[in-house]
XYZ file of C-alpha atoms in Angstrom:
180
model
C 0.045 0.442 -0.110
C 2.797 2.344 1.090
C 3.954 1.797 -2.680
C 0.913 2.450 -4.429
C 0.990 5.858 -2.104
C 4.479 6.313 -3.748
C 3.861 6.018 -6.868
C 0.512 7.828 -7.005
C 2.407 11.068 -5.383
C 4.658 10.364 -7.969
C 2.451 10.296 -11.072
C 0.209 13.525 -9.382
C 3.812 15.738 -9.355
C 4.336 14.574 -12.834
C 1.340 15.824 -13.883
C 1.502 19.031 -12.098
C 4.961 19.779 -13.442
C 3.723 18.545 -16.973
C 0.859 21.385 -16.573
C 3.499 24.147 -15.451
C 5.800 23.722 -18.367
C 2.988 23.385 -20.274
C 0.992 26.627 -18.964
C 4.679 28.673 -19.271
C 5.076 27.778 -22.708
C 1.550 28.534 -24.214
C 2.538 32.470 -22.179
C 5.452 32.325 -23.815
C 4.096 32.087 -26.673
C 1.429 34.805 -26.470
C 4.299 36.765 -25.460
C 6.234 36.716 -28.401
C 3.296 37.031 -30.540
C 2.613 40.550 -27.871
C 5.133 42.274 -28.980
C 4.919 45.310 -30.948
C 8.370 44.527 -32.234
C 7.603 40.798 -33.650
C 4.824 39.483 -36.078
C 4.387 35.736 -37.006
C 4.037 35.205 -40.384
C 2.678 31.903 -41.949
C 6.863 30.977 -42.814
C 8.715 32.410 -39.424
C 8.905 35.004 -37.097
C 9.672 38.357 -38.259
C 11.634 40.890 -35.746
C 12.714 44.787 -36.028
C 15.081 44.019 -33.405
C 18.214 43.379 -35.957
C 21.217 45.578 -34.979
C 20.214 49.435 -35.746
C 16.427 48.785 -36.118
C 16.865 46.488 -38.628
C 14.487 43.984 -39.933
C 15.231 39.907 -39.105
C 13.272 36.686 -40.184
C 13.798 34.126 -38.585
C 16.574 35.705 -37.183
C 18.276 36.361 -39.917
C 19.199 39.567 -41.924
C 17.370 40.328 -44.952
C 17.563 41.709 -48.582
C 16.869 43.865 -49.117
C 17.673 45.277 -45.213
C 15.458 47.597 -44.053
C 15.799 49.431 -41.148
C 13.317 51.988 -38.424
C 14.256 55.445 -36.930
C 14.562 54.519 -33.476
C 12.489 51.454 -33.523
C 10.646 48.818 -36.034
C 7.286 47.422 -34.947
C 5.707 45.083 -36.764
C 1.963 44.138 -37.739
C 0.657 40.866 -39.933
C -2.321 42.445 -41.555
C -3.467 40.586 -43.912
C -2.843 36.990 -46.261
C -3.002 37.257 -49.810
C -2.330 33.416 -51.543
C 1.295 32.300 -50.572
C 1.705 35.905 -48.996
C 1.930 37.523 -45.600
C 1.342 40.968 -45.356
C 3.621 42.967 -42.930
C 2.777 46.422 -41.532
C 6.101 47.598 -41.085
C 6.151 50.962 -38.238
C 9.387 53.294 -38.130
C 9.572 54.523 -34.848
C 10.335 58.429 -35.017
C 10.886 61.299 -32.596
C 9.986 64.665 -31.704
C 9.655 65.730 -35.183
C 7.641 62.494 -36.533
C 6.057 60.011 -34.912
C 5.881 57.533 -37.027
C 5.957 56.558 -41.270
C 4.919 53.175 -42.505
C 6.074 50.718 -45.000
C 4.146 47.340 -46.236
C 5.945 44.437 -46.924
C 5.166 41.159 -48.620
C 6.191 37.762 -46.948
C 6.375 34.543 -49.399
C 7.679 31.087 -49.044
C 10.922 32.366 -51.389
C 11.280 35.263 -48.741
C 10.595 39.081 -49.127
C 9.207 41.268 -52.086
C 10.717 44.424 -52.220
C 8.928 46.601 -49.417
C 7.165 50.429 -49.892
C 9.262 52.940 -49.153
C 7.682 54.132 -45.959
C 5.025 56.716 -46.072
C 2.320 58.868 -43.953
C 2.442 62.008 -42.744
C 4.165 61.421 -39.099
C 0.868 61.116 -37.369
C -0.452 57.575 -36.920
C -2.698 55.433 -38.739
C -4.353 52.199 -38.258
C -4.894 49.637 -41.774
C -8.038 49.156 -43.321
C -8.101 46.983 -45.715
C -11.177 45.887 -48.346
C -10.048 43.384 -50.970
C -6.919 43.664 -52.162
C -6.545 47.392 -50.869
C -4.892 48.404 -47.917
C -5.815 51.759 -46.922
C -3.940 54.532 -44.175
C -5.796 57.732 -43.564
C -3.730 60.363 -41.544
C -4.935 63.035 -40.376
C -3.543 66.669 -40.578
C -0.554 66.449 -38.211
C 0.447 69.905 -36.612
C 3.349 69.130 -34.275
C 5.980 71.104 -32.186
C 8.432 70.601 -34.876
C 6.427 69.972 -38.532
C 2.694 70.407 -39.817
C 1.613 68.780 -42.541
C -1.811 67.990 -44.099
C -4.224 64.758 -43.923
C -3.058 62.269 -46.683
C -4.831 58.889 -47.618
C -1.873 55.977 -48.695
C -3.539 52.853 -50.593
C -1.751 49.802 -51.492
C -3.175 47.509 -53.626
C -1.851 44.056 -53.638
C -3.012 43.188 -57.037
C -1.032 45.472 -58.264
C 1.982 46.749 -56.371
C 0.873 50.163 -57.057
C 0.883 52.828 -54.040
C -1.310 56.581 -54.265
C -0.944 59.121 -51.764
C -4.306 61.049 -52.311
C -5.094 59.266 -55.243
C -1.595 60.028 -56.913
C 0.020 56.931 -57.480
C 4.296 57.614 -56.368
C 6.860 54.997 -56.049
C 5.847 51.127 -54.754
C 9.560 49.709 -54.213
C 11.462 51.624 -51.179
C 14.826 53.567 -52.113
C 18.002 51.773 -50.526
C 20.333 53.979 -49.002
C 23.542 52.266 -48.873
C 21.389 49.132 -49.474
C 18.928 49.801 -47.045
C 15.612 50.597 -46.721
C 15.548 53.294 -44.280
C 12.460 54.451 -41.984
């Protein structure tokens, strides 16, 4: 009987330990998903924590390199066929709160991101069909005043518009880096 009691206690402790490890694993996964500097895509973890706020996919630098100003935040906003769409936010300083870029992550890597755009105020994306829209209110700041702006990116065509006018859809590289 004593032997059965010991066996029962051992099994109970094993179940408690396994439950604890499982709960910790879930909370760690949730913590990773909640970080504003990371976004989980179907092709791995995208992170804005590389050297000088550069983008990493599964811990590896991207080509081209993409860098935020004082930080690079990421948010997966859509899936389209075999492409995951990630909104990049380059966090600025006192003169410019944020600028945005849209990145497509595919099984073969990333496509060249859009240039960083916006009027330095913050906006949330809205998605309708294959179009991603960001509406920026007029920005009246201490260092800069910019008019309201509406930017639309069409995933199907790759066309980026600012207030209805087409602008270059590929980020201009500065020494091989798409700068935010």
